[in-house]
Coordinates of C-alpha atoms and ligand atoms in Angstrom, one line a residue:
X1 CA 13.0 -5.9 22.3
X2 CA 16.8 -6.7 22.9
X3 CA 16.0 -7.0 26.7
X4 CA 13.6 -9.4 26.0
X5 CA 15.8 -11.4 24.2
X6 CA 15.3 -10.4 20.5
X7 CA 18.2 -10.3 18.0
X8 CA 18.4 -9.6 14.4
X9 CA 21.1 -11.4 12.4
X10 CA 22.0 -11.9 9.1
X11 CA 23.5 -15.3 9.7
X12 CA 21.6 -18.0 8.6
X13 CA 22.5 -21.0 11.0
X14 CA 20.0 -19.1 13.9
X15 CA 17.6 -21.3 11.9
X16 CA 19.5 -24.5 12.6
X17 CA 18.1 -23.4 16.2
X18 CA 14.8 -22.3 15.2
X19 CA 11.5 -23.7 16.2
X20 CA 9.5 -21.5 13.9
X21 CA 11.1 -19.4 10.6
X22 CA 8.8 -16.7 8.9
X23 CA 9.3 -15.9 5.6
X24 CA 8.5 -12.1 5.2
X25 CA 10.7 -10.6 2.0
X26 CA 9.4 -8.4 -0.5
X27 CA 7.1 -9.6 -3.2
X28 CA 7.2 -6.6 -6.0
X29 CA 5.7 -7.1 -9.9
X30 CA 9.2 -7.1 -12.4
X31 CA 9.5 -5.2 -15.6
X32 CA 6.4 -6.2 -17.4
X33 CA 4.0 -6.7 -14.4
X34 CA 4.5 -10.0 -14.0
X35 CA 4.8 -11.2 -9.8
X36 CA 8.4 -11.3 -8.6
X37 CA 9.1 -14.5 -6.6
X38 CA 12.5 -14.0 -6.8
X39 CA 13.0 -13.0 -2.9
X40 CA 10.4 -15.8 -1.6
X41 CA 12.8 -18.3 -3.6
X42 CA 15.9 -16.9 -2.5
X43 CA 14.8 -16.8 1.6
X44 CA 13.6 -20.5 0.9
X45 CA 16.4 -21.9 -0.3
X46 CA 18.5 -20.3 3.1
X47 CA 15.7 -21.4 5.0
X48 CA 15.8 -25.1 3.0
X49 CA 19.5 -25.0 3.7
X50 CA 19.1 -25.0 7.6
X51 CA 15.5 -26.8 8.0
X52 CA 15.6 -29.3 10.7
X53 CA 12.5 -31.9 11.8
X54 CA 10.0 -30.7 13.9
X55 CA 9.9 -26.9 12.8
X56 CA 7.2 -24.7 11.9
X57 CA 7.9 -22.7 8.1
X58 CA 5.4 -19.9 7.8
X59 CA 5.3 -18.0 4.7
X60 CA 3.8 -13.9 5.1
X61 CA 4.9 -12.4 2.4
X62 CA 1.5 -11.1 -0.1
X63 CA 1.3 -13.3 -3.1
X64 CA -0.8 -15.4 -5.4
X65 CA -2.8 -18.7 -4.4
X66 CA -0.6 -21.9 -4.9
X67 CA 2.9 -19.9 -3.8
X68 CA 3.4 -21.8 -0.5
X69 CA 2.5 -25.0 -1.7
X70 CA 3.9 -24.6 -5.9
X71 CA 6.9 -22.9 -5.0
X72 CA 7.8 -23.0 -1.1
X73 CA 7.6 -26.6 -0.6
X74 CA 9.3 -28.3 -3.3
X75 CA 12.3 -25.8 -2.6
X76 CA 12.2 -26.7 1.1
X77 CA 11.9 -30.3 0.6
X78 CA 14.8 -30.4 -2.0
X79 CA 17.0 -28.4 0.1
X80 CA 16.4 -30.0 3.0
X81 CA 15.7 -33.7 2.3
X82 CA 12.7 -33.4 5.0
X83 CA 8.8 -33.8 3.6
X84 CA 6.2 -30.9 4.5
X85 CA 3.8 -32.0 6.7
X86 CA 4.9 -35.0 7.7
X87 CA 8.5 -33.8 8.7
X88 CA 7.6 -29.8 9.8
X89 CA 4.7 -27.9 9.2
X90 CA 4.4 -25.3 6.3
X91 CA 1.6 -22.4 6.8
X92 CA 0.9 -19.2 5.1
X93 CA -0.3 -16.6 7.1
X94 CA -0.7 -13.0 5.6
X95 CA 0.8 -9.3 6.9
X96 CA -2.5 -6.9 7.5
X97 CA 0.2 -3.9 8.6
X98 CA -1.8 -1.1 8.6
X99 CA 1.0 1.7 8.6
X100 CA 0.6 4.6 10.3
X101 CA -2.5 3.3 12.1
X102 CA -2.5 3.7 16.1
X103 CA -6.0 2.2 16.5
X104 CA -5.1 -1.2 14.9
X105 CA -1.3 -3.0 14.6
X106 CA 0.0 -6.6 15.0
X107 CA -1.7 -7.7 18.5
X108 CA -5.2 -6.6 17.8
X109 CA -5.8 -7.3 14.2
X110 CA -7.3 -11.0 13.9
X111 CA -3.9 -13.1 11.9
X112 CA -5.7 -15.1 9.1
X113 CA -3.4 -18.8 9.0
X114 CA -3.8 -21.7 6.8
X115 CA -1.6 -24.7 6.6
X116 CA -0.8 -27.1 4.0
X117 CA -2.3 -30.0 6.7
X118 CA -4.7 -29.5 9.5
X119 CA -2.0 -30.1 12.0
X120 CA 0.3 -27.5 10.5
X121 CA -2.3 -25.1 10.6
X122 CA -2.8 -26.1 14.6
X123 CA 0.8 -25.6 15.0
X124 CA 0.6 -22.1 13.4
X125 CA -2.3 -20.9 15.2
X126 CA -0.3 -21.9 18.1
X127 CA 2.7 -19.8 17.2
X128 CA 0.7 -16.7 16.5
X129 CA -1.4 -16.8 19.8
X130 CA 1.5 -16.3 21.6
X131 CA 1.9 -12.7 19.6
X132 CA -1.9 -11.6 18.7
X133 CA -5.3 -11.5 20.4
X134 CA -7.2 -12.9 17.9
X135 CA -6.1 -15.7 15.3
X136 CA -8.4 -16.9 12.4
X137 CA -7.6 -20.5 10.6
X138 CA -8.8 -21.2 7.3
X139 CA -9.4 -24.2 5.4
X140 CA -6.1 -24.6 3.5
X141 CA -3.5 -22.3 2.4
X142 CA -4.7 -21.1 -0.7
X143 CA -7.7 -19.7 1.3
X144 CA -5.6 -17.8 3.5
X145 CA -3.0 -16.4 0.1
X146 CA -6.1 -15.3 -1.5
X147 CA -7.9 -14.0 1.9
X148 CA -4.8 -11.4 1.7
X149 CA -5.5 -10.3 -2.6
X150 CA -9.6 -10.7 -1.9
X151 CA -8.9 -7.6 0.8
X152 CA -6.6 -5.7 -1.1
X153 CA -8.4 -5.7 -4.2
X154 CA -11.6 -5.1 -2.6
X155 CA -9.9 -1.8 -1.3
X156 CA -8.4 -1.2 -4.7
X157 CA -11.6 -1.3 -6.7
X158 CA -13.7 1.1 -4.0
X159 CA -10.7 3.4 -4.2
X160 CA -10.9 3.9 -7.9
X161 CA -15.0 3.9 -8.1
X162 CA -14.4 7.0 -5.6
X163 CA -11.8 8.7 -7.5
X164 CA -13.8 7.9 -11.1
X165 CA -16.7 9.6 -8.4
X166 CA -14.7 12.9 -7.7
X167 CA -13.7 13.5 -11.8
X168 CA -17.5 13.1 -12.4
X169 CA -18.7 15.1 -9.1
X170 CA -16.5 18.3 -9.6
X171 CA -17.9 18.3 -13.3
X172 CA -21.6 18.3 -12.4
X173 CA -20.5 20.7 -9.4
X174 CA -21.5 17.9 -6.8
X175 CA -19.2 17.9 -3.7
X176 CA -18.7 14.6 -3.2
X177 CA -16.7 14.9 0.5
X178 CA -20.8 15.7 1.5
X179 CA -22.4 13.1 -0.1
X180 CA -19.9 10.4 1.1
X181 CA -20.8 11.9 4.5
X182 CA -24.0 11.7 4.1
X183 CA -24.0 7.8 3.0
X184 CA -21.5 7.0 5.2
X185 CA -24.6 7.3 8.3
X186 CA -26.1 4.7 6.6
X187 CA -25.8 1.9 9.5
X188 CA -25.2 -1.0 6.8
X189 CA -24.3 -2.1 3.0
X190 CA -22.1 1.2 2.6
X191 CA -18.5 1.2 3.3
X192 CA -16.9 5.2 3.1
X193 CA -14.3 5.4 0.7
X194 CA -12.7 8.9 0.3
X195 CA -10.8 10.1 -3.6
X196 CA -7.4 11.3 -3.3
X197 CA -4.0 11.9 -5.9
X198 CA -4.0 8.2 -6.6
X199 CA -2.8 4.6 -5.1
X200 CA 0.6 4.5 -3.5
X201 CA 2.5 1.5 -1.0
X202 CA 3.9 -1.5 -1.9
X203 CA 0.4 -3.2 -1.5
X204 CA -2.5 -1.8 -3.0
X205 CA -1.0 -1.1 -6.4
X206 CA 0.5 -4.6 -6.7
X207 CA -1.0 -7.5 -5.0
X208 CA -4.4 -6.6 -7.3
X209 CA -1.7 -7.4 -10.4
X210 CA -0.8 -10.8 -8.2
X211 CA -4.4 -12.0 -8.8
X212 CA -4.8 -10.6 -12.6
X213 CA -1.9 -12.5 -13.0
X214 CA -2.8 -16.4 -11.9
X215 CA -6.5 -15.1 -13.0
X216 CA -4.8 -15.0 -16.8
X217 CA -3.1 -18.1 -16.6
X218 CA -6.0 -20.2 -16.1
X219 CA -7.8 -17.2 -19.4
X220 CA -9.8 -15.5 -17.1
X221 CA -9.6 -11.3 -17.3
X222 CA -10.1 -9.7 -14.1
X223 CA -11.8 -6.6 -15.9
X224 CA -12.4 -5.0 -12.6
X225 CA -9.0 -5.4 -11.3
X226 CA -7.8 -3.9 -14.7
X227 CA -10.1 -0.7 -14.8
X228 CA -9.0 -0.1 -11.1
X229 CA -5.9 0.1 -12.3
X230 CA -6.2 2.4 -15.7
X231 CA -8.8 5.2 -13.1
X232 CA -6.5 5.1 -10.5
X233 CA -3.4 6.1 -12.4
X234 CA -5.0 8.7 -14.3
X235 CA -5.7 10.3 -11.3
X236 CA -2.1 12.6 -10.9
X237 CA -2.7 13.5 -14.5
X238 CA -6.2 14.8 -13.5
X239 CA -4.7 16.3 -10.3
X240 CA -1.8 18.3 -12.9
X241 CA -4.9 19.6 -14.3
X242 CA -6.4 20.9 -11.6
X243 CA -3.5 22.6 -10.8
X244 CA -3.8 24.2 -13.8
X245 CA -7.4 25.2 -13.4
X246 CA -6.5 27.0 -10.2
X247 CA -3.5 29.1 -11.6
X248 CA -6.0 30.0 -14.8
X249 CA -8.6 31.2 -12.4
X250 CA -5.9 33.3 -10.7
X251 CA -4.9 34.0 -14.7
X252 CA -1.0 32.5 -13.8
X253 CA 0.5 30.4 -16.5
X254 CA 1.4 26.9 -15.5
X255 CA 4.5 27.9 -17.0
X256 CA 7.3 29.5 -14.7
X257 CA 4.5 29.1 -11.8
X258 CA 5.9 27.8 -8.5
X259 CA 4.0 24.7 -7.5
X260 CA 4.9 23.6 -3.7
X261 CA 3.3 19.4 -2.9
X262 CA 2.7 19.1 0.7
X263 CA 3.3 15.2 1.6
X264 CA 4.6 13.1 -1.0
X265 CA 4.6 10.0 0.3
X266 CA 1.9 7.5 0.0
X267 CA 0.0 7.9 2.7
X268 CA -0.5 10.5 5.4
X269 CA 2.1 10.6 8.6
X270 CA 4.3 7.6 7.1
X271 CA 8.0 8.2 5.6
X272 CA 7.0 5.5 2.7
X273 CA 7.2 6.7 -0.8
X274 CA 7.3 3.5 -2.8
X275 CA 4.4 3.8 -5.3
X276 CA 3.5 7.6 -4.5
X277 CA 1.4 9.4 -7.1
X278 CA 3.5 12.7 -6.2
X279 CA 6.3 10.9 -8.4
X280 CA 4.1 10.8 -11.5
X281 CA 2.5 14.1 -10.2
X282 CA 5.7 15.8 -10.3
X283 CA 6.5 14.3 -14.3
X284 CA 3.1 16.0 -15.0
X285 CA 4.1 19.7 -13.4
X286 CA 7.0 19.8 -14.7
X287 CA 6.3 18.3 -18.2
X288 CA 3.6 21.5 -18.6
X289 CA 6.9 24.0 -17.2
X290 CA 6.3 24.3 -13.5
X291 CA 8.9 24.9 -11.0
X292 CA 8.0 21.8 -8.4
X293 CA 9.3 21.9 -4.4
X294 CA 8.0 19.8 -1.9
X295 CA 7.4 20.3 2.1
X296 CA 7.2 16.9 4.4
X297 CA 8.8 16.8 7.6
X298 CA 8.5 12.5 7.0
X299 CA 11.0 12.8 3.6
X300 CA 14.6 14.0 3.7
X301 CA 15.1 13.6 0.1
X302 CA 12.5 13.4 -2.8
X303 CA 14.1 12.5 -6.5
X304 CA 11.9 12.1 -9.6
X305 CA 13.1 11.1 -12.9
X306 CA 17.1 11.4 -11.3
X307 CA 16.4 15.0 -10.9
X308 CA 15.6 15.9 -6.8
X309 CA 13.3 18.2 -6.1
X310 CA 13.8 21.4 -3.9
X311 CA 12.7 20.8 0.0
X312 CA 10.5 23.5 1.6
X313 CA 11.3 23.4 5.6
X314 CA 9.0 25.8 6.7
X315 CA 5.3 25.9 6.3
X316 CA 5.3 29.6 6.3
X317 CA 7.8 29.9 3.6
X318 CA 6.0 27.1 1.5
X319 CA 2.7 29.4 1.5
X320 CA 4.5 32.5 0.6
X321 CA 6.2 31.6 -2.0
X322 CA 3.7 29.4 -3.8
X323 CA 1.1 30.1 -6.9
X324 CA -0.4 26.9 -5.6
X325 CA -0.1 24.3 -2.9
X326 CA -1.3 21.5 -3.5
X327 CA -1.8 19.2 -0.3
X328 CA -1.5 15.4 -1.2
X329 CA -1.1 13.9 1.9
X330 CA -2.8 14.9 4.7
X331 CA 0.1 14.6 7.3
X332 CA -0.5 16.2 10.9
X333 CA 1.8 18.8 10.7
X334 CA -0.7 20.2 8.0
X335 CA -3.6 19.8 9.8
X336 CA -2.4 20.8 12.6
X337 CA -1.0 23.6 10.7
X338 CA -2.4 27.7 11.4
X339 CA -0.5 28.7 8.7
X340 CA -1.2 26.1 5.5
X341 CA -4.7 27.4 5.3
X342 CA -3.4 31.0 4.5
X343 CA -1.8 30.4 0.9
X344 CA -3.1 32.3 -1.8
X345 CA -4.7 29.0 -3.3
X346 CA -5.0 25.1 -1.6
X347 CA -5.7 22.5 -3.9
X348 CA -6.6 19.9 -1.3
X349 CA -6.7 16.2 -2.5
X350 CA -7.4 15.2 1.2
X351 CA -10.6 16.8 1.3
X352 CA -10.0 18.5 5.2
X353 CA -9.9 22.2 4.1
X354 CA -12.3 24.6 3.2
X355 CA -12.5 28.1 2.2
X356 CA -12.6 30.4 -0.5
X357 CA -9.3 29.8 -1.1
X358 CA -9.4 25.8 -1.4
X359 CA -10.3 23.9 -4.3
X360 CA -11.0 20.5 -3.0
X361 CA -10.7 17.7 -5.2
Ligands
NAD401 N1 5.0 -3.5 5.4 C1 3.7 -3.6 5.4 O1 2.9 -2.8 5.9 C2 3.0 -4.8 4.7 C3 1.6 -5.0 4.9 C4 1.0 -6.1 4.3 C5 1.8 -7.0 3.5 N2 3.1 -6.8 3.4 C6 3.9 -7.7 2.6 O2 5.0 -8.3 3.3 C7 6.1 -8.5 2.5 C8 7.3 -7.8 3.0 O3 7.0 -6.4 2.9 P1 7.9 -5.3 3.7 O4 7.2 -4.0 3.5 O5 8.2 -5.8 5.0 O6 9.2 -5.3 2.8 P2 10.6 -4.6 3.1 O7 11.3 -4.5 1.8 O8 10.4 -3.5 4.0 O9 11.4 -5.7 4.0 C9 11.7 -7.0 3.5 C10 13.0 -7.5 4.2 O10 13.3 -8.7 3.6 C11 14.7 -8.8 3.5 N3 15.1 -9.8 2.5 C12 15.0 -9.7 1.1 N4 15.4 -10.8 0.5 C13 15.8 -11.7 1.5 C14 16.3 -13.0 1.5 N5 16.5 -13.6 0.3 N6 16.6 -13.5 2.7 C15 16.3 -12.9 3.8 N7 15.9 -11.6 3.9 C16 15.6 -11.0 2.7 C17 15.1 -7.4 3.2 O11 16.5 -7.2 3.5 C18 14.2 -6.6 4.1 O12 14.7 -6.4 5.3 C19 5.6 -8.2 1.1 O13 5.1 -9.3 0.4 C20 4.5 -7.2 1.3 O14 3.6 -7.1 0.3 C21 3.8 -5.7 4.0

């Protein structure tokens, strides 16, 4: 990149030179669950700061319908003494990052861009051909804002009926890994969904609280967005349980047992582990007196509650010296792995092991 003539900087008068500026800070919930717009403000007002005529402003980060126009504008404007629109162009245009995924990235996933005018959402369309193959315009801005929630919470909401879907299956003896096979062969109107130790990432647990959010201030509930929420977080409670199922039927205590988590982060084969359900996970273990380690080649350092918990290195070493490994994320070096599937007993959230051994979730 820096031989083709990129360069990162921290000094905000590279806008003064700047044709087109993209906003892309973090947009996290505060305290109370309410959406933090503190970072969009603060990267407008530098941008507002340095604005000249005839630029492009596109805002990326996830957030709620209206934050472009409500809350970008007016702080470029003010700052800048230019009008959007008339004096540069203002679009939104969401991230679809998929991380971890070789199949799809930037260039071949279709960019969804809106733009407070028609023009301004030419001119962004025009950017962002330059970078990806495929580039969808919307009608308006708060088409393309909510384009980015309607995905996320779609995902959000199948994630949690599938994980309500694996409490129920294992209780009626059902294994649900077949039946969403099975139904996933169905050519149309079924979309594979697979459980696991609950939602993780900076997306799918938030940006479904960015739309319960505006939803509330004009009194509507999003019930659906709510009950996502309350199954998916019960779910590394119901995993702690488990756990406990499989040291009863091996007739260990929970208590002084050695539990080893393989992959804590979020997802498999990333280093991310905002959001992870091993966190809670690990509260749960050690709440009922379990001695917790971890093993993932993707995390140096994993600390819950202030209090870090012991590393694993070696696979081998994991399995031998655990009552019960529980595999959360499904990294490579797991599956890939000769030695994972010999420990005593796997509880597999991921669904890819079998055996007498395995208690899949
Ligand atoms: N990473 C993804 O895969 C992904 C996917 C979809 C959507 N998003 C969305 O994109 C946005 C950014 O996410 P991310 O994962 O890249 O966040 P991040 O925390 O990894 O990176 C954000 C960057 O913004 C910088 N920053 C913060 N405040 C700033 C300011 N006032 N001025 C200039 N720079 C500032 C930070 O230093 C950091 O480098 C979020 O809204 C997120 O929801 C991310």
């Amino acid at each position: 990149m820096l031989a083709t003539g990129f360069e990162a900087t921290s000094d905000p008068t590279c806008i003064d030179d700047s044709d087109t500026i993209v906003i892309c800070v973090p947009t996290p919930l505060d305290g109370d669950g309410t959406p933090d717009l503190g970072s969009v403000r603060a990267a407008a007002v530098t941008v507002s700061e340095h604005l000249r005529s005839g630029s492009l402003v596109v805002l990326e980060s996830t957030t709620y319908p209206g934050t472009t126009e409500d809350t970008v504008r007016p702080i470029l404007e003010q700052g800048s003494g230019l009008e959007a629109g008339v004096d540069f162009n203002l679009a939104y245009s969401p991230e679809r990052i998929d991380p971890g995924n070789l199949e799809w990235g930037l260039r071949n996933t279709p960019k969804i861009v809106g733009g407070l005018t028609p023009e301004c959402t030419e001119r962004a369309v025009s950017f962002y051909e330059q970078i990806v193959d495929t580039v969808v315009p919307t009608v308006g801005l708060r088409e393309a804002e909510f384009t980015k929630l309607l995905e996320n919470t779609y995902r959000h909401i199948n994630i949690a009926l599938i994980n309500e879907m694996a409490v129920f299956c294992h209780e009626l003896g059902i294994d649900l890994w077949a039946s969403i096979d099975a139904a996933a062969t169905k050519p149309f109107g079924f979309q594979a969904f697979r459980p696991g130790p609950g939602i993780g990432g900076h997306c799918i647990p938030i940006d479904p609280n960015y739309l319960s959010w505006v939803a509330k201030r004009v009194g509507y509930r999003l019930r659906f967005v709510e009950l996502a929420q309350e199954v998916s977080e019960r779910m590394p409670a119901y995993v702690a349980r488990r756990t406990q199922d499989a040291l009863n039927r091996l007739k260990k205590p929970m208590n002084g047992s050695h539990i080893v988590l393989a992959g804590v982060t979020y997802k498999a084969n990333v280093s991310d582990q905002r959001e992870t359900p091993a966190k809670p996970l690990v509260a749960h273990l050690r709440r009922m007196g379990a001695d917790v380690s971890f093993i993932d080649s993707h995390v140096d350092s994993f600390v819950v509650a202030g209090s870090e918990v012991p590393r694993i290195l070696d696979i081998g070493e994991a399995v031998r010296s655990a009552d019960v490994v529980v595999l959360l994320q499904a990294h490579d070096e797991f599956i890939d792995s000769t030695e994972l599937g010999e420990a005593a007993c796997i509880l597999d959230t991921s669904g890819k092991f079998t055996g007498d051994n395995v208690d899949r979730l």
